[in-house]
Short mmCIF file of C-alpha atoms in Angstrom, two decimals:
data_model
loop_
_atom_site.label_atom_id
_atom_site.label_comp_id
_atom_site.label_asym_id
_atom_site.label_seq_id
_atom_site.Cartn_x
_atom_site.Cartn_y
_atom_site.Cartn_z
CA MET O 55 -176.57 12.86 -12.40
CA ASP O 56 -175.59 13.24 -16.02
CA VAL O 57 -177.62 10.80 -18.14
CA ARG O 58 -174.82 10.30 -20.68
CA ARG O 59 -172.37 9.33 -17.95
CA LEU O 60 -174.85 6.88 -16.48
CA ARG O 61 -175.31 5.31 -19.90
CA MET O 62 -171.54 4.85 -20.22
CA LEU O 63 -171.38 3.20 -16.80
CA LEU O 64 -174.22 0.86 -17.73
CA GLU O 65 -172.46 -0.12 -20.96
CA LEU O 66 -169.24 -0.65 -19.02
CA SER O 67 -171.02 -3.07 -16.69
CA ARG O 68 -172.16 -4.99 -19.74
CA LEU O 69 -169.00 -4.89 -21.90
CA GLY O 70 -166.25 -4.68 -19.26
CA SER O 71 -163.95 -2.54 -21.42
CA MET O 72 -163.78 1.21 -21.81
CA HIS O 73 -162.49 0.72 -25.36
CA GLU O 74 -165.50 -1.39 -26.28
CA VAL O 75 -167.86 1.14 -24.62
CA ALA O 76 -166.26 3.94 -26.66
CA ALA O 77 -166.73 1.95 -29.86
CA GLU O 78 -170.33 1.09 -28.95
CA ILE O 79 -171.49 4.65 -28.36
CA GLY O 80 -169.17 6.44 -30.79
CA THR O 81 -166.75 8.33 -28.55
CA SER O 82 -163.18 8.07 -27.32
CA THR O 83 -161.82 5.83 -24.59
CA SER O 84 -160.59 8.87 -22.68
CA SER O 85 -164.12 10.36 -22.73
CA VAL O 86 -165.49 7.17 -21.19
CA SER O 87 -162.75 7.17 -18.55
CA GLN O 88 -163.41 10.83 -17.69
CA ALA O 89 -167.17 10.22 -17.46
CA VAL O 90 -166.76 7.31 -15.05
CA ALA O 91 -164.26 9.31 -12.98
CA ALA O 92 -166.70 12.24 -12.81
CA LEU O 93 -169.46 9.90 -11.62
CA ALA O 94 -167.13 8.50 -8.94
CA ARG O 95 -166.38 12.01 -7.68
CA GLU O 96 -170.09 12.81 -7.64
CA VAL O 97 -171.04 9.79 -5.52
CA GLY O 98 -167.86 9.91 -3.44
CA THR O 99 -166.64 6.37 -3.99
CA ALA O 100 -164.72 4.32 -6.56
CA LEU O 101 -166.88 2.77 -9.27
CA VAL O 102 -164.27 0.71 -11.16
CA GLU O 103 -161.08 -1.18 -10.35
CA PRO O 104 -158.37 -2.77 -12.52
CA ASP O 105 -158.93 -6.33 -13.75
CA GLY O 106 -155.82 -7.25 -15.74
CA ARG O 107 -155.85 -5.17 -18.92
CA ARG O 108 -159.56 -4.46 -18.44
CA VAL O 109 -161.61 -2.93 -15.62
CA ARG O 110 -164.48 -4.20 -13.58
CA LEU O 111 -167.11 -2.43 -11.53
CA THR O 112 -166.75 -2.24 -7.77
CA PRO O 113 -169.75 -3.25 -5.64
CA ALA O 114 -170.71 0.45 -5.56
CA GLY O 115 -170.34 0.58 -9.35
CA HIS O 116 -172.67 -2.40 -9.76
CA ARG O 117 -175.25 -0.76 -7.48
CA LEU O 118 -175.11 2.47 -9.44
CA ALA O 119 -175.40 0.56 -12.73
CA GLU O 120 -178.54 -1.13 -11.38
CA HIS O 121 -179.99 2.27 -10.55
CA ALA O 122 -178.94 3.49 -14.01
CA VAL O 123 -181.26 0.95 -15.64
CA THR O 124 -184.26 2.44 -13.83
CA ILE O 125 -183.13 6.04 -14.31
CA LEU O 126 -182.48 5.70 -18.03
CA ALA O 127 -185.78 3.90 -18.57
CA ALA O 128 -187.60 6.73 -16.78
CA VAL O 129 -185.78 9.34 -18.87
CA GLU O 130 -186.71 7.55 -22.07
CA ALA O 131 -190.33 7.24 -20.97
CA ALA O 132 -190.41 10.95 -20.17
CA ARG O 133 -188.86 11.77 -23.56
CA LEU O 134 -191.52 9.78 -25.37
CA ASP O 135 -194.27 11.25 -23.19
CA LEU O 136 -193.16 14.81 -23.98
CA ASP O 137 -192.33 14.27 -27.65
CA PRO O 138 -194.79 16.48 -29.57
CA ASP O 139 -194.77 13.95 -32.43
CA ALA O 140 -195.44 10.93 -30.20
CA GLU O 141 -198.79 9.14 -29.88
CA PRO O 142 -200.61 10.98 -27.05
CA ALA O 143 -200.72 8.97 -23.85
CA GLY O 144 -201.02 9.81 -20.17
CA VAL O 145 -203.36 11.18 -17.51
CA LEU O 146 -204.85 14.62 -18.24
CA ARG O 147 -206.40 16.43 -15.26
CA VAL O 148 -209.18 18.92 -16.02
CA ALA O 149 -211.13 21.31 -13.80
CA GLY O 150 -214.09 23.16 -15.25
CA PHE O 151 -217.63 24.42 -14.85
CA ALA O 152 -220.50 22.03 -15.43
CA THR O 153 -221.77 23.44 -18.73
CA ALA O 154 -218.33 23.25 -20.36
CA ILE O 155 -217.86 19.71 -19.09
CA ARG O 156 -221.17 18.64 -20.61
CA ARG O 157 -220.93 20.64 -23.83
CA SER O 158 -217.23 20.34 -24.67
CA LEU O 159 -215.25 17.96 -22.49
CA MET O 160 -217.55 14.92 -22.53
CA PRO O 161 -217.79 14.85 -26.35
CA ALA O 162 -214.00 15.25 -26.49
CA ILE O 163 -213.52 12.31 -24.13
CA ASP O 164 -215.85 10.15 -26.24
CA GLY O 165 -213.79 10.92 -29.34
CA LEU O 166 -210.48 10.28 -27.60
CA ARG O 167 -211.54 6.76 -26.65
CA HIS O 168 -211.37 5.84 -30.32
CA ASP O 169 -208.53 7.99 -31.66
CA HIS O 170 -206.19 8.16 -28.66
CA PRO O 171 -207.04 5.39 -26.18
CA GLY O 172 -203.80 6.03 -24.27
CA ILE O 173 -205.19 9.30 -22.86
CA GLU O 174 -207.06 9.11 -19.55
CA VAL O 175 -209.03 12.25 -18.65
CA ARG O 176 -209.82 12.91 -14.99
CA LEU O 177 -212.24 15.76 -14.38
CA ARG O 178 -213.24 17.96 -11.44
CA GLU O 179 -216.27 20.25 -11.46
CA HIS O 180 -215.30 23.75 -10.29
CA GLU O 181 -216.21 27.37 -10.86
CA PRO O 182 -213.50 29.53 -12.55
CA PRO O 183 -211.77 30.89 -9.41
CA GLU O 184 -211.47 27.37 -8.01
CA ALA O 185 -210.31 25.89 -11.35
CA LEU O 186 -207.69 28.60 -11.83
CA GLY O 187 -206.40 28.04 -8.31
CA LEU O 188 -205.90 24.36 -9.13
CA LEU O 189 -204.17 25.27 -12.40
CA ALA O 190 -201.84 27.71 -10.62
CA ARG O 191 -200.80 24.97 -8.18
CA ASP O 192 -200.27 22.44 -11.00
CA ASP O 193 -203.03 20.27 -9.55
CA VAL O 194 -204.69 20.22 -12.99
CA ASP O 195 -203.40 20.57 -16.55
CA LEU O 196 -206.42 22.32 -18.07
CA ALA O 197 -209.05 24.71 -16.71
CA LEU O 198 -212.40 25.38 -18.42
CA VAL O 199 -213.56 28.83 -17.30
CA TYR O 200 -215.88 31.63 -18.31
CA ASP O 201 -216.56 35.32 -18.07
CA TYR O 202 -219.24 37.67 -19.46
CA ASN O 203 -218.94 40.25 -22.20
CA ILE O 204 -220.13 43.00 -19.84
CA ALA O 205 -218.05 41.72 -16.90
CA PRO O 206 -214.82 40.61 -18.61
CA ALA O 207 -212.24 38.76 -16.53
CA SER O 208 -208.62 39.84 -16.38
CA TRP O 209 -206.72 36.64 -17.08
CA SER O 210 -203.14 36.24 -15.84
CA SER O 211 -200.35 36.41 -18.41
CA ASP O 212 -199.08 33.12 -16.94
CA TYR O 213 -201.82 31.33 -18.89
CA ASP O 214 -202.56 30.59 -22.52
CA THR O 215 -206.24 31.32 -23.19
CA LEU O 216 -208.20 29.58 -25.94
CA PRO O 217 -211.74 30.89 -26.71
CA LEU O 218 -214.27 28.07 -27.09
CA TRP O 219 -217.86 29.29 -27.48
CA GLU O 220 -220.43 31.84 -26.29
CA VAL O 221 -223.95 31.51 -24.88
CA THR O 222 -226.53 34.28 -24.64
CA TRP O 223 -228.06 34.84 -21.20
CA GLY O 224 -231.44 36.25 -20.32
CA LEU O 225 -233.76 37.06 -17.44
CA GLY O 226 -235.21 33.99 -15.71
CA MET O 227 -238.75 34.59 -14.43
CA PRO O 228 -242.09 32.77 -14.06
CA SER O 229 -243.50 32.23 -17.54
CA HIS O 230 -246.89 33.70 -16.60
CA GLU O 231 -245.30 37.12 -16.06
CA PRO O 232 -245.21 39.43 -19.10
CA ARG O 233 -242.06 40.85 -20.62
CA ALA O 234 -241.14 44.25 -19.26
CA PRO O 235 -238.20 46.68 -19.16
CA PHE O 236 -235.44 45.68 -16.74
CA ALA O 237 -236.15 48.69 -14.52
CA THR O 238 -239.60 47.21 -13.82
CA PHE O 239 -237.97 44.61 -11.56
CA ALA O 240 -236.25 47.04 -9.22
CA ASP O 241 -238.27 45.90 -6.19
CA ARG O 242 -237.84 42.14 -6.77
CA ASP O 243 -235.55 39.71 -4.96
CA TRP O 244 -232.63 38.25 -6.91
CA ILE O 245 -230.72 34.95 -7.03
CA VAL O 246 -227.00 34.80 -7.87
CA ASN O 247 -224.23 32.19 -7.99
CA SER O 248 -222.90 31.03 -4.63
CA ARG O 249 -219.40 30.07 -5.91
CA HIS O 250 -218.54 32.86 -8.35
CA THR O 251 -219.22 36.58 -8.49
CA ALA O 252 -219.28 37.07 -12.26
CA ASP O 253 -223.05 36.82 -12.77
CA GLU O 254 -223.65 39.11 -9.78
CA GLU O 255 -221.35 41.66 -11.43
CA VAL O 256 -223.44 41.38 -14.60
CA LEU O 257 -226.66 41.78 -12.60
CA ARG O 258 -225.37 44.86 -10.78
CA THR O 259 -224.19 46.38 -14.06
CA LEU O 260 -227.59 45.85 -15.70
CA ALA O 261 -229.40 47.19 -12.63
CA SER O 262 -227.16 50.23 -12.46
CA MET O 263 -227.91 51.01 -16.11
CA ALA O 264 -231.63 50.67 -15.28
CA GLY O 265 -231.30 52.97 -12.26
CA PHE O 266 -231.56 50.63 -9.27
CA THR O 267 -229.52 48.45 -6.91
CA PRO O 268 -230.60 44.77 -6.92
CA ARG O 269 -231.59 43.11 -3.64
CA VAL O 270 -229.68 39.83 -3.67
CA VAL O 271 -231.27 37.38 -1.22
CA HIS O 272 -230.27 33.91 -2.49
CA ARG O 273 -226.91 32.50 -3.57
CA VAL O 274 -227.25 29.19 -5.40
CA ASP O 275 -224.89 27.20 -7.62
CA ALA O 276 -227.16 24.59 -9.27
CA LEU O 277 -229.24 25.99 -12.14
CA GLU O 278 -231.97 23.44 -11.44
CA LEU O 279 -232.38 24.86 -7.93
CA VAL O 280 -232.44 28.38 -9.36
CA ASP O 281 -235.33 27.25 -11.58
CA ASP O 282 -237.17 25.93 -8.52
CA LEU O 283 -236.74 29.19 -6.64
CA VAL O 284 -237.85 31.29 -9.61
CA LEU O 285 -240.91 29.11 -10.16
CA ALA O 286 -241.82 29.34 -6.47
CA GLY O 287 -241.66 33.13 -6.62
CA HIS O 288 -238.56 33.53 -4.43
CA GLY O 289 -236.67 35.72 -6.87
CA LEU O 290 -235.47 36.39 -10.39
CA ALA O 291 -232.13 35.32 -11.89
CA LEU O 292 -229.95 35.53 -14.93
CA LEU O 293 -230.05 32.21 -16.80
CA PRO O 294 -228.68 30.85 -20.10
CA ARG O 295 -231.01 30.99 -23.09
CA GLY O 296 -231.40 27.82 -25.10
CA ARG O 297 -231.17 25.63 -22.02
CA THR O 298 -234.24 23.56 -21.12
CA SER O 299 -235.46 25.25 -17.94
CA ARG O 300 -238.06 23.80 -15.63
CA ARG O 301 -241.58 24.03 -16.98
CA GLY O 302 -243.11 27.31 -15.86
CA VAL O 303 -239.79 29.23 -16.03
CA ALA O 304 -239.14 31.50 -19.00
CA VAL O 305 -235.79 33.05 -19.91
CA ARG O 306 -236.58 36.41 -21.50
CA PRO O 307 -234.03 38.02 -23.84
CA LEU O 308 -231.93 40.90 -22.59
CA THR O 309 -231.10 43.65 -25.04
CA ASP O 310 -229.14 46.87 -24.89
CA PRO O 311 -226.88 45.35 -23.81
CA THR O 312 -227.01 41.70 -24.80
CA VAL O 313 -225.40 39.46 -22.19
CA ARG O 314 -223.12 36.64 -23.38
CA LEU O 315 -221.22 34.07 -21.34
CA ARG O 316 -217.85 33.32 -22.95
CA ALA O 317 -216.12 29.96 -22.36
CA PHE O 318 -212.35 29.50 -22.46
CA ALA O 319 -209.81 26.70 -22.13
CA MET O 320 -206.81 27.80 -20.08
CA THR O 321 -203.41 26.16 -19.67
CA ARG O 322 -200.10 27.13 -18.11
CA ARG O 323 -198.09 29.04 -20.71
CA GLY O 324 -196.11 26.72 -22.98
CA ARG O 325 -197.67 23.50 -21.71
CA ASP O 326 -199.92 22.96 -24.74
CA ARG O 327 -197.17 21.10 -26.64
CA TRP O 328 -197.66 18.07 -24.38
CA PRO O 329 -199.38 15.57 -26.75
CA PRO O 330 -202.33 14.56 -24.49
CA LEU O 331 -203.15 18.20 -23.73
CA ARG O 332 -202.76 19.19 -27.38
CA ALA O 333 -205.11 16.37 -28.47
CA VAL O 334 -207.80 17.46 -26.00
CA LEU O 335 -207.48 21.15 -26.93
CA ASN O 336 -207.86 20.31 -30.62
CA ARG O 337 -211.09 18.43 -29.86
CA LEU O 338 -212.44 21.21 -27.65
CA ILE O 339 -212.03 23.68 -30.50
CA ARG O 340 -214.16 21.49 -32.75
CA THR O 341 -217.07 21.05 -30.32
#
């Protein structure tokens, strides 16, 4: 239903005169009459009836006017919610990988509590394919994802992509083992991610450049469990440098090429004007 027509009907229920409604909202009496008639045709029943020189609402007109109160209030709330100049408020749903949640999202949430207390952030921990699936279905408003410089992802043009930060990755191995060329580890077992294929693509690229095919025997999501397996001698893995690994696990640098994980914030195209999302994106950039 046309919001302007509903507003005229609501004013008519309050003022009881099309002339007074026209004066109240700054239009002509004929425009008010036409709007009410159009509403009556739309709902299939009369909304007003003569009352001397004035008009009054029929029972159906009163019912529609009651609904108009709720409808117009919802429209106004939506307008304020979507106004890019309004104070950000609302529920923001985020899906992302654990490192981005810890490094970027949690500091952003802490800052929002003070500056924009009307924003409620609800998070879900997911690897990039899972997070992007949720974003595609509109189950979340923001996805925190990653790829690698030597295994770049092909992001859909349906999304706006905001680069956040990069982390260098290295070779995770028992700290008592000496550094050696990558080809030296051709006969070792390897550990890769169980929920995403990106680091396995990086591993296979590095191994191919070193002249071997890696024997992947374990697929594990939690980095702490990867540390345990490496320390126990059950395989080697690619791990982020700068992270505090379990004692006894060293993350040796990889060179030629250097491996970097790249983090991104992704939204549906054009959605970043919504004030709560814009406020969170601005904070993510600063972390």
